[in-house]
Every structure is written in structure tokens, then in C-alpha cells.
Coordinates of C-alpha atoms in Angstrom, one line a residue:
Chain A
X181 CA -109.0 8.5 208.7
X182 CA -108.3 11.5 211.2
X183 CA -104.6 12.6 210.7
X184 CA -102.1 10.6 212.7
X185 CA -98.2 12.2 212.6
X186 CA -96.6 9.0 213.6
X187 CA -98.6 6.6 211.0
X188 CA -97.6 9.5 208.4
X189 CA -94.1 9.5 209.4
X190 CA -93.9 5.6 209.5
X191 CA -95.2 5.6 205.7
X192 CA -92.5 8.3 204.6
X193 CA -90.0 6.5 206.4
X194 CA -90.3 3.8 204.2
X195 CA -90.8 5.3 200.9
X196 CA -87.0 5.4 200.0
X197 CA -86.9 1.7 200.8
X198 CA -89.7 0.7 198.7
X199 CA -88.1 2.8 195.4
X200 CA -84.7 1.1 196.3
X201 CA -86.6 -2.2 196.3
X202 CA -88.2 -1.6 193.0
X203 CA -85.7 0.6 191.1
X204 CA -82.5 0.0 191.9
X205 CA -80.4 -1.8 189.4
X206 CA -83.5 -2.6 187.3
X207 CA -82.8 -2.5 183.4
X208 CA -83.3 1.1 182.0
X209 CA -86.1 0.1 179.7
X210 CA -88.5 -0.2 183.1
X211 CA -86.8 2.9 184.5
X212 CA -85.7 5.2 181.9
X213 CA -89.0 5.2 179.5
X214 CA -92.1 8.0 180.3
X215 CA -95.4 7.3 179.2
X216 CA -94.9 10.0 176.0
X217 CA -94.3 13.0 175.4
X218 CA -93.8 15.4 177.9
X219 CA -94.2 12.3 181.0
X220 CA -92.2 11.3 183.6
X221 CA -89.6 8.2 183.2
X222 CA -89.6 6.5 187.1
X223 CA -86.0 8.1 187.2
X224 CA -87.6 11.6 186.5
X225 CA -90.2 10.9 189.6
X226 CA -87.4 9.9 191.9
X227 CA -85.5 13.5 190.6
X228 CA -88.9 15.3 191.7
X229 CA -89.5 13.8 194.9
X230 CA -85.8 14.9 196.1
X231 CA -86.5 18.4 194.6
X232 CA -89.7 18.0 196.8
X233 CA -87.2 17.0 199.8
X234 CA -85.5 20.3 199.2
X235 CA -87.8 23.0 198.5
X236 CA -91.4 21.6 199.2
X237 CA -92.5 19.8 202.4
X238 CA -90.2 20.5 205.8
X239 CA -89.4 24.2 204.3
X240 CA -93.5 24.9 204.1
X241 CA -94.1 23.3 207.4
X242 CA -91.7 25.5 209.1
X243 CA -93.3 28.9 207.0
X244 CA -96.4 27.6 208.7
X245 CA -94.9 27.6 212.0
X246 CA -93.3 30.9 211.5
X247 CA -95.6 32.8 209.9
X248 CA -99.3 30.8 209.5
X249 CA -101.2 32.6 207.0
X250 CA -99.1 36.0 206.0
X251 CA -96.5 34.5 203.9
X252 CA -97.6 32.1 201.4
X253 CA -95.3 28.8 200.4
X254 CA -93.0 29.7 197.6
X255 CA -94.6 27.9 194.7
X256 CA -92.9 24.6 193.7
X257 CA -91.0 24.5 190.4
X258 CA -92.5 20.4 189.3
X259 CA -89.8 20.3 186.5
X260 CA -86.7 21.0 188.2
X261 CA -85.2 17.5 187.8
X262 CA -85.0 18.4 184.2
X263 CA -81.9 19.8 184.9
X264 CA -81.2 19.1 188.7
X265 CA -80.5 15.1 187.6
X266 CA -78.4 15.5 184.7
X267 CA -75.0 13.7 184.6
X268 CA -76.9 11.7 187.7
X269 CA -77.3 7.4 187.8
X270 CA -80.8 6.2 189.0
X271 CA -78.7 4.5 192.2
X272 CA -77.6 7.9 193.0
X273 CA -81.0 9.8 193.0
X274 CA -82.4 6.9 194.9
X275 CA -78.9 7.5 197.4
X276 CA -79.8 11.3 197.6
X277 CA -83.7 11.0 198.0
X278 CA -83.2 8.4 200.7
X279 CA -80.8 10.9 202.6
X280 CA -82.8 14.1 202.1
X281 CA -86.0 11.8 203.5
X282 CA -83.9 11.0 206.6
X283 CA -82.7 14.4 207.7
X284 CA -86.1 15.5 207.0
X285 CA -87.8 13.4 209.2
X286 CA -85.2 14.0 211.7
X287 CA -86.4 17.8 211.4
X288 CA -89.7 16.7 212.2
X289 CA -89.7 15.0 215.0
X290 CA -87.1 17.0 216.6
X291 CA -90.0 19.9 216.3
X292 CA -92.1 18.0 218.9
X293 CA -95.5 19.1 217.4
X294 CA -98.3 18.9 219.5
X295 CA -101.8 18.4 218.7
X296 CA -102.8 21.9 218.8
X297 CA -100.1 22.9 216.3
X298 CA -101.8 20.3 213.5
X299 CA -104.8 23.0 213.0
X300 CA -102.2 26.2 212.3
X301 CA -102.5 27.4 209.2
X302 CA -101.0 28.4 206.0
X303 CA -101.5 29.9 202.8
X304 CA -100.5 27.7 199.4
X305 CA -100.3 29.8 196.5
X306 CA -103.1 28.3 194.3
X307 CA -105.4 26.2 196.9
X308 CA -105.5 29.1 199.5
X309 CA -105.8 28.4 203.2
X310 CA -104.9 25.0 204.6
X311 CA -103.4 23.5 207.8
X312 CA -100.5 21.8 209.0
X313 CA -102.1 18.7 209.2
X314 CA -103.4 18.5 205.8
X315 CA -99.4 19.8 204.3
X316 CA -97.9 16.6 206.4
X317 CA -100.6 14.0 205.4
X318 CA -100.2 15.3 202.1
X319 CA -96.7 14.7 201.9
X320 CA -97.3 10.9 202.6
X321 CA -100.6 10.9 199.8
X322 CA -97.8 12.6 197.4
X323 CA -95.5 9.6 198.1
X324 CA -98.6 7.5 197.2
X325 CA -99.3 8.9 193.9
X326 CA -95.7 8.9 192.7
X327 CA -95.9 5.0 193.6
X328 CA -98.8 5.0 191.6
X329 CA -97.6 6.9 189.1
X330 CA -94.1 4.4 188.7
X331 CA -96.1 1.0 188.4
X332 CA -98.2 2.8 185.9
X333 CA -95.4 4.0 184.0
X334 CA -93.5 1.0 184.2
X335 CA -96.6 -1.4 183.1
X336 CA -97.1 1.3 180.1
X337 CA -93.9 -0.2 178.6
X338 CA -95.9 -3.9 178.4
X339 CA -98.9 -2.6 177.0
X340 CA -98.6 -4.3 173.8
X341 CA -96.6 -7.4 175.6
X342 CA -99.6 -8.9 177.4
X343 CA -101.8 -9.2 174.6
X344 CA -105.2 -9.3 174.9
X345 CA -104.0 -9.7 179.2
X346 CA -104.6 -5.6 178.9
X347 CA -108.3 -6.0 179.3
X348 CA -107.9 -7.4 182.8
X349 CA -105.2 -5.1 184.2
X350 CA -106.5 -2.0 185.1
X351 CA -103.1 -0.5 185.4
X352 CA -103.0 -0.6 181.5
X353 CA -106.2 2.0 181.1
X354 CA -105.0 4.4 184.2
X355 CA -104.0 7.8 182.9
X356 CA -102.7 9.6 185.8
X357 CA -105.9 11.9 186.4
X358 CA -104.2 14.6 186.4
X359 CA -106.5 17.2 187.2
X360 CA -104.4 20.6 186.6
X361 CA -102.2 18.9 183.9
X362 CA -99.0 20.9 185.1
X363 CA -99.2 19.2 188.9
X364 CA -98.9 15.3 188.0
X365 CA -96.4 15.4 185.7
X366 CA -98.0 15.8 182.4
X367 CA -97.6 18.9 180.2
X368 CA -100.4 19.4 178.3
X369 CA -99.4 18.7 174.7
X370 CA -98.3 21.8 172.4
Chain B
X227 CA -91.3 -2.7 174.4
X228 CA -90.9 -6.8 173.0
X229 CA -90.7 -9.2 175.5
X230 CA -87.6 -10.2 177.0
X231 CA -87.5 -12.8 180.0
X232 CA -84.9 -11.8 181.6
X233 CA -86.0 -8.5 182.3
X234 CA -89.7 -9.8 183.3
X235 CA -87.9 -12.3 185.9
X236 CA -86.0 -9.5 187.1
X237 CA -89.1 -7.7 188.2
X238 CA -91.1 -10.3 189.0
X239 CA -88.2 -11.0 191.2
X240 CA -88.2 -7.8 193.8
X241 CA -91.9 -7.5 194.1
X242 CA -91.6 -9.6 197.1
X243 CA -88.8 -7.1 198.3
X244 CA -91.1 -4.1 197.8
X245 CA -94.1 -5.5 199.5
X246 CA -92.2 -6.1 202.3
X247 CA -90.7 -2.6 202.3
X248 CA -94.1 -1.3 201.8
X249 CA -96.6 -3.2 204.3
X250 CA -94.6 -4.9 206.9
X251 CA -95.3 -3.7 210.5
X252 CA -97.1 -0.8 208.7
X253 CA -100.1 0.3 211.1
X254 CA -103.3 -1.7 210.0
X255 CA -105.0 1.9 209.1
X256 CA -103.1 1.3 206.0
X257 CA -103.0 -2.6 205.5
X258 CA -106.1 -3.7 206.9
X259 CA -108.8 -0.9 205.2
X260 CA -110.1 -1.2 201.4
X261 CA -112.2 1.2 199.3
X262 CA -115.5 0.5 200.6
X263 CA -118.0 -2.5 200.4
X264 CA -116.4 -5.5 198.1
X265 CA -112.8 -3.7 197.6
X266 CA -109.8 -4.8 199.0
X267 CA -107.3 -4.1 201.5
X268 CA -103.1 -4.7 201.4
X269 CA -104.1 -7.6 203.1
X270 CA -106.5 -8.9 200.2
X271 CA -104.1 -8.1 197.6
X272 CA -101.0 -10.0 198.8
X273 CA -103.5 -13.4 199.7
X274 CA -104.6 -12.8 195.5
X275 CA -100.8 -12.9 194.6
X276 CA -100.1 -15.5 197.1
X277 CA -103.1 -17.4 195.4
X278 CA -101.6 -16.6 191.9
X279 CA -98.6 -18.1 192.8
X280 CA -100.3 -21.5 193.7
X281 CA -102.7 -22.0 191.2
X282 CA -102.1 -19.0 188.1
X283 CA -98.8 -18.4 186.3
X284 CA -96.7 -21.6 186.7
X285 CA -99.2 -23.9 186.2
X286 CA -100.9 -22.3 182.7
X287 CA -97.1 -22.4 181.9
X288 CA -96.8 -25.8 182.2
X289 CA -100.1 -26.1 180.9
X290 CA -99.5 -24.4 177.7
X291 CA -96.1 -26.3 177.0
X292 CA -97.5 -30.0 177.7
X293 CA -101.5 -29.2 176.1
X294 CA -101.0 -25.9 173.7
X295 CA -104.6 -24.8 172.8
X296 CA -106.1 -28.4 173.6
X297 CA -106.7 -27.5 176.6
X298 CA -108.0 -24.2 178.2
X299 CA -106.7 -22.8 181.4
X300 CA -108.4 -23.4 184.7
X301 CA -110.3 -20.5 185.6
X302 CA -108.6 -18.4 188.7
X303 CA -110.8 -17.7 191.8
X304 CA -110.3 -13.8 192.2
X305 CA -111.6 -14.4 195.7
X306 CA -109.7 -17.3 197.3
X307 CA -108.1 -15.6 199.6
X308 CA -111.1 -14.7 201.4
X309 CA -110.7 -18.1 202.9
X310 CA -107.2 -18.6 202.5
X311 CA -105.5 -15.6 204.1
X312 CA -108.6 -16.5 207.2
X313 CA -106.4 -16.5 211.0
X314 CA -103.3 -15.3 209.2
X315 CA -101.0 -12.6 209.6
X316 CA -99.9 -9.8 207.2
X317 CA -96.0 -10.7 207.9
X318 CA -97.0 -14.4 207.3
X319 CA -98.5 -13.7 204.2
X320 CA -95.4 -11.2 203.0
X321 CA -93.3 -14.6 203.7
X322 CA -95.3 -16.9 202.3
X323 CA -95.7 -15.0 198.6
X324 CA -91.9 -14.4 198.8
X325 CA -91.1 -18.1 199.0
X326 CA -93.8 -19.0 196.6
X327 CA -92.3 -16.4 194.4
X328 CA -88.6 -17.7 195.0
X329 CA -89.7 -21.4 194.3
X330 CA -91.7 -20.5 191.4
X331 CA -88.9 -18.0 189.7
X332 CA -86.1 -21.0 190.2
X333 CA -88.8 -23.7 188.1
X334 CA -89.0 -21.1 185.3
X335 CA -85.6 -20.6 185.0
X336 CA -84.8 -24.6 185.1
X337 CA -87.0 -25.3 181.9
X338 CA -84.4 -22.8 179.9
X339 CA -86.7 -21.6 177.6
X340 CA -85.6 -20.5 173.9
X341 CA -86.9 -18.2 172.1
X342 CA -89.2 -20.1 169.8
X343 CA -91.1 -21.3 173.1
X344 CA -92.6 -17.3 173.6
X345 CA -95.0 -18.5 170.4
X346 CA -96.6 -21.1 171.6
X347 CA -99.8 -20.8 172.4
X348 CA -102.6 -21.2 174.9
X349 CA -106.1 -20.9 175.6
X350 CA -107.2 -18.9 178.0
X351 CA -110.9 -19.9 179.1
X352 CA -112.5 -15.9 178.8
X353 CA -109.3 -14.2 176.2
X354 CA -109.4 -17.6 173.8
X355 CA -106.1 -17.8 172.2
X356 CA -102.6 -16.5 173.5
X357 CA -99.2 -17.2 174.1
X358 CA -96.5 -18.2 176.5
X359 CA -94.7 -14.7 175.8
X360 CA -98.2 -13.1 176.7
X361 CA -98.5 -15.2 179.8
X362 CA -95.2 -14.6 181.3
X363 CA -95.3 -10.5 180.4
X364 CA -99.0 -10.1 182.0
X365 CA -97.7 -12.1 185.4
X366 CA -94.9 -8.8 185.4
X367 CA -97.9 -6.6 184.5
X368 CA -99.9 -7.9 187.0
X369 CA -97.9 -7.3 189.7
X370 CA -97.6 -3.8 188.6
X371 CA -101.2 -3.4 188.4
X372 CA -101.3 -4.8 192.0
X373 CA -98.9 -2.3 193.5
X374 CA -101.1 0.6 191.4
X375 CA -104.3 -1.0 193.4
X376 CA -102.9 -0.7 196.9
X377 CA -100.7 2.2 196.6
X378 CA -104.3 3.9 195.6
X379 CA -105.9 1.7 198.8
X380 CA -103.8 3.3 201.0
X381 CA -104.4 6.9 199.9
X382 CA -107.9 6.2 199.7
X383 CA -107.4 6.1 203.7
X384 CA -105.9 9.8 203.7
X385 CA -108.5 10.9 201.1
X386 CA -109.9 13.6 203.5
X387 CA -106.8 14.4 205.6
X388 CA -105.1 15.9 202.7
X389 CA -107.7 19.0 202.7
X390 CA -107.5 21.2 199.1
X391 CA -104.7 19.3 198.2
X392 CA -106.7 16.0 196.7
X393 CA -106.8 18.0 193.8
X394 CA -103.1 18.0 193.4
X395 CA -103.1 13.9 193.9
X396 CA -104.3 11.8 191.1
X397 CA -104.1 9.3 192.7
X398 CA -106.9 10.3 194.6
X399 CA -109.6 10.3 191.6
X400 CA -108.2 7.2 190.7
X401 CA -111.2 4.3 191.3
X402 CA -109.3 1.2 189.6
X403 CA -110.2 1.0 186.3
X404 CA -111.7 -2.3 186.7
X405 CA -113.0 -3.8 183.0
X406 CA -114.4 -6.9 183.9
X407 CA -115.8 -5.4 187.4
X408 CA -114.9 -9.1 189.1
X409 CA -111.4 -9.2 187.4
X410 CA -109.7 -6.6 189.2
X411 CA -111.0 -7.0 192.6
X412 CA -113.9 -5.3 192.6
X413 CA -117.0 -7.0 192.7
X414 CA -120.3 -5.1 191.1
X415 CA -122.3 -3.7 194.4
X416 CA -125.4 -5.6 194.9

């Protein structure tokens, strides 16, 4: 599927809906419990896609735009919510992330990219060389795994309530592939 | 987690809500395209819960409360909708699953079950034994396991757009998990 900006943006658009929709107001033991040690509770995803809001997506696009391949991205800190949500309610991360996501997009579209500005390139600290294209259908997969990630989580926490159901939902044997452990969420054990 | 109905009602509640938030008026790049040869798309997944709906949870409910282990379940067809959903519209389907849903949520709460109904049992025609609890948990589960499937259908679509960054996205290497291959919604390749 070649990259398309306004099928991306339509996807991210939606994003803080869909978390509203399946978060909001939900008893704590769906949202508040991680898979285990050193995993993410859905309210600690929600807490790293704002910090993504922030720091990650519209801040490298425009570092692309600015200065292509010279400067890398600053590299992303994936535990920040540790201590950027404290004292916060779920209702108000999902407020904030919703928010962030809106001026964000309105950023983007008031760039006016053209086609010839999805091949420019950057420079990501550990992958190397990639494109504009690639950083802005990214940000829509990212959205995609995070949603993955939540009903994953959130089925973890009826593992042992379905029975012998388990054998037949594949959520229940999904463990986040998480290929460099420190970039899904998952700190390798001590 | 033990099972508590009230909280499985309350999810099985919005998943309607997040579908819709999710898939309505989307571009059919994301609804409409699976994972290859006998996967589904969006599309297949909401006609399988609409199907559920009709012919799955309510009815082994009733079934275990009026027969108990007498008398097994009637097997599900994993592929009904492939004639089912046939001439009909994503939208449609959204609306239809959401009233089945409401109708089906208002008959569970009107037979006021206590808890010394979550022990009775069923039989379920491939698990053998299990009970009511079991049964109302995995319809929850399953709906989690569903949003898993297509939140990883759709980034299957973006699976070369992202560039280096698949790596980062574990959703990406996720392929489903499927135990039974025909119980998930994958069908064993000819």
C-alpha cells in the first residue's frame, strides 16, 4: 500500500476517539493492570502516546524539513509517562492526548506537503536513514500497535476467566513481539 | 482477575462504540484488505461478530441454563459471514452488530443472574465441559481478540510504508496466533 497522507491523517484523526470509546470510564481493573512486571497498564500507553505527541512525530517531521539528513531526531525517552502522568486520571490523559493529536494534525496540514517532499530524508538515531513518508505512515502503524498492544493487555487480565475459551483466542498467546525489548514497552527483566 | 459481570457487560458494551470510531467512513484501503489468501478484512470481522451475536453467546447462555451439560452447544460457522455480510455495507454492518449487541446486552441483564448461576455448566462440542462464568468472560475476550486481529489487519496494509521502522512495531510481526488454524479466522492454505 503506497503511502497516502490523507488516508494516514484520517486514521490518526480517529485514534483519540477510538481510546475515548474503549477507555474512558472503564473500571480500573481493565485499565490500570500491565501484563507484569515492567509492562504497560492501557493508562501507561495512553501516557506514551501524548509524550509521543510532544517530543516524537510533528517535532521530527519538521527536523526533516529543516535539516534532512545532518541532524538526527533527538532520541525518544519510551518511559517518560512514568512520571509525566502522575497525580493524572485516565479521562484526563485521554483529554490531553486527544488535544495534542488535534493541534498536531492541524500542524500538518497547514505544512501543505507536496509529493516531492514525502521522499526527503532524515536521519533516526538507531535505524539510520529514512524518509518523510515512512516517519508519517509510521506514526499511524504506531497508533496500530498501541491498539494492539491495549486489547492485548486488557484480555491478559481474563486469561484464567475463560477457561479452557483461551485455546481459541489468539489474543491470549500474543506477546507483544517486541523485537528490541526497550521499544514496545517491555523492559527486559533484571 | 475473577469474573465479575458487571464489568464484562460494561465492555462488551462499548465495543460497538469503538468499531464505529475505528472503521466508519475509513478509506476501504484499511476496511476492505486482509492478510493475504483466506484472512480477513475489517469487513470480515465485524459480519463474524454480527454472526456471534445471532447465533453464539446468547443462545449457549440460554442453552446452558435450560439443558446444562445435556446438551452440547451448536457448533458456530466461523465463516457465515461470507454469505451474510454479501451486498452490504460496512456502515450497515457497524449498525447492525450495535443493535444486536444492545438487544442482546438488555436480555442478559433481564434474567438477573446470581452468583451461583456463573457455576453452572455447559458443554461445548470441541472444549467438553465449561461454565456460564467461562462463557460470558470469553464473549468480553473475544471481542478483544477481535479488535487485536484488525488493528493488526490494518497495519498489515502499511507493512512496507513504514520503511526501518517495522522493526520498532510489533505489531507488525504479529501473524495472529491462530491455535485451531480455522478458529481464529484463518483457514490452513490449500
Amino acid at each position: 500500500m503506497e503511502h497516502n497522507l490523507q488516508h494516514t491523517i484520517t486514521l490518526l484523526a480517529r485514534t483519540p476517539a477510538v481510546l475515548n470509546a474503549l477507555l474512558c470510564d472503564l473500571p480500573e481493573e481493565w485499565t490500570m493492570r500491565n501484563e507484569g512486571e515492567q509492562t504497560w497498564s492501557a493508562f501507561d500507553v495512553v501516557g506514551h502516546l501524548i509524550h509521543g505527541e510532544r517530543t516524537d512525530w510533528m517535532p521530527r517531521v519538521h527536523r526533516i524539513l529543516e535539516c534532512g539528513e545532518s541532524r538526527a531526531f533527538d532520541p525518544f525517552d519510551r518511559w517518560a509517562q512514568e512520571t509525566e502522568s502522575q497525580g493524572k486520571s485516565l479521562p484526563q490523559l485521554l483529554d490531553e492526548f486527544s488535544d495534542l493529536r488535534r493541534q498536531n494534525l492541524n500542524q500538518l496540514r497547514a505544512l501543505n506537503l507536496r509529493s516531492e517532499d514525502f521522499s526527503k530524508r532524515g536521519r533516526h538515531p538507531a535505524l539510520g536513514v529514512v524518509t518523510l513518508s515512512e516517519l508519517l505512515a509510521t506514526w499511524a502503524a504506531h497508533d496500530l500497535t498501541h491498539l494492539h498492544q491495549i486489547s492485548r493487555v486488557m484480555a491478559h487480565q481474563y486469561r484464567a476467566t475463560v477457561g479452557p475459551w483461551a485455546a481459541f483466542l489468539g489474543v491470549m498467546k500474543c506477546a507483544g513481539h517486541s523485537a528490541p525489548p526497550a521499544a514496545t514497552g517491555t523492559r527486559p527483566k533484571p
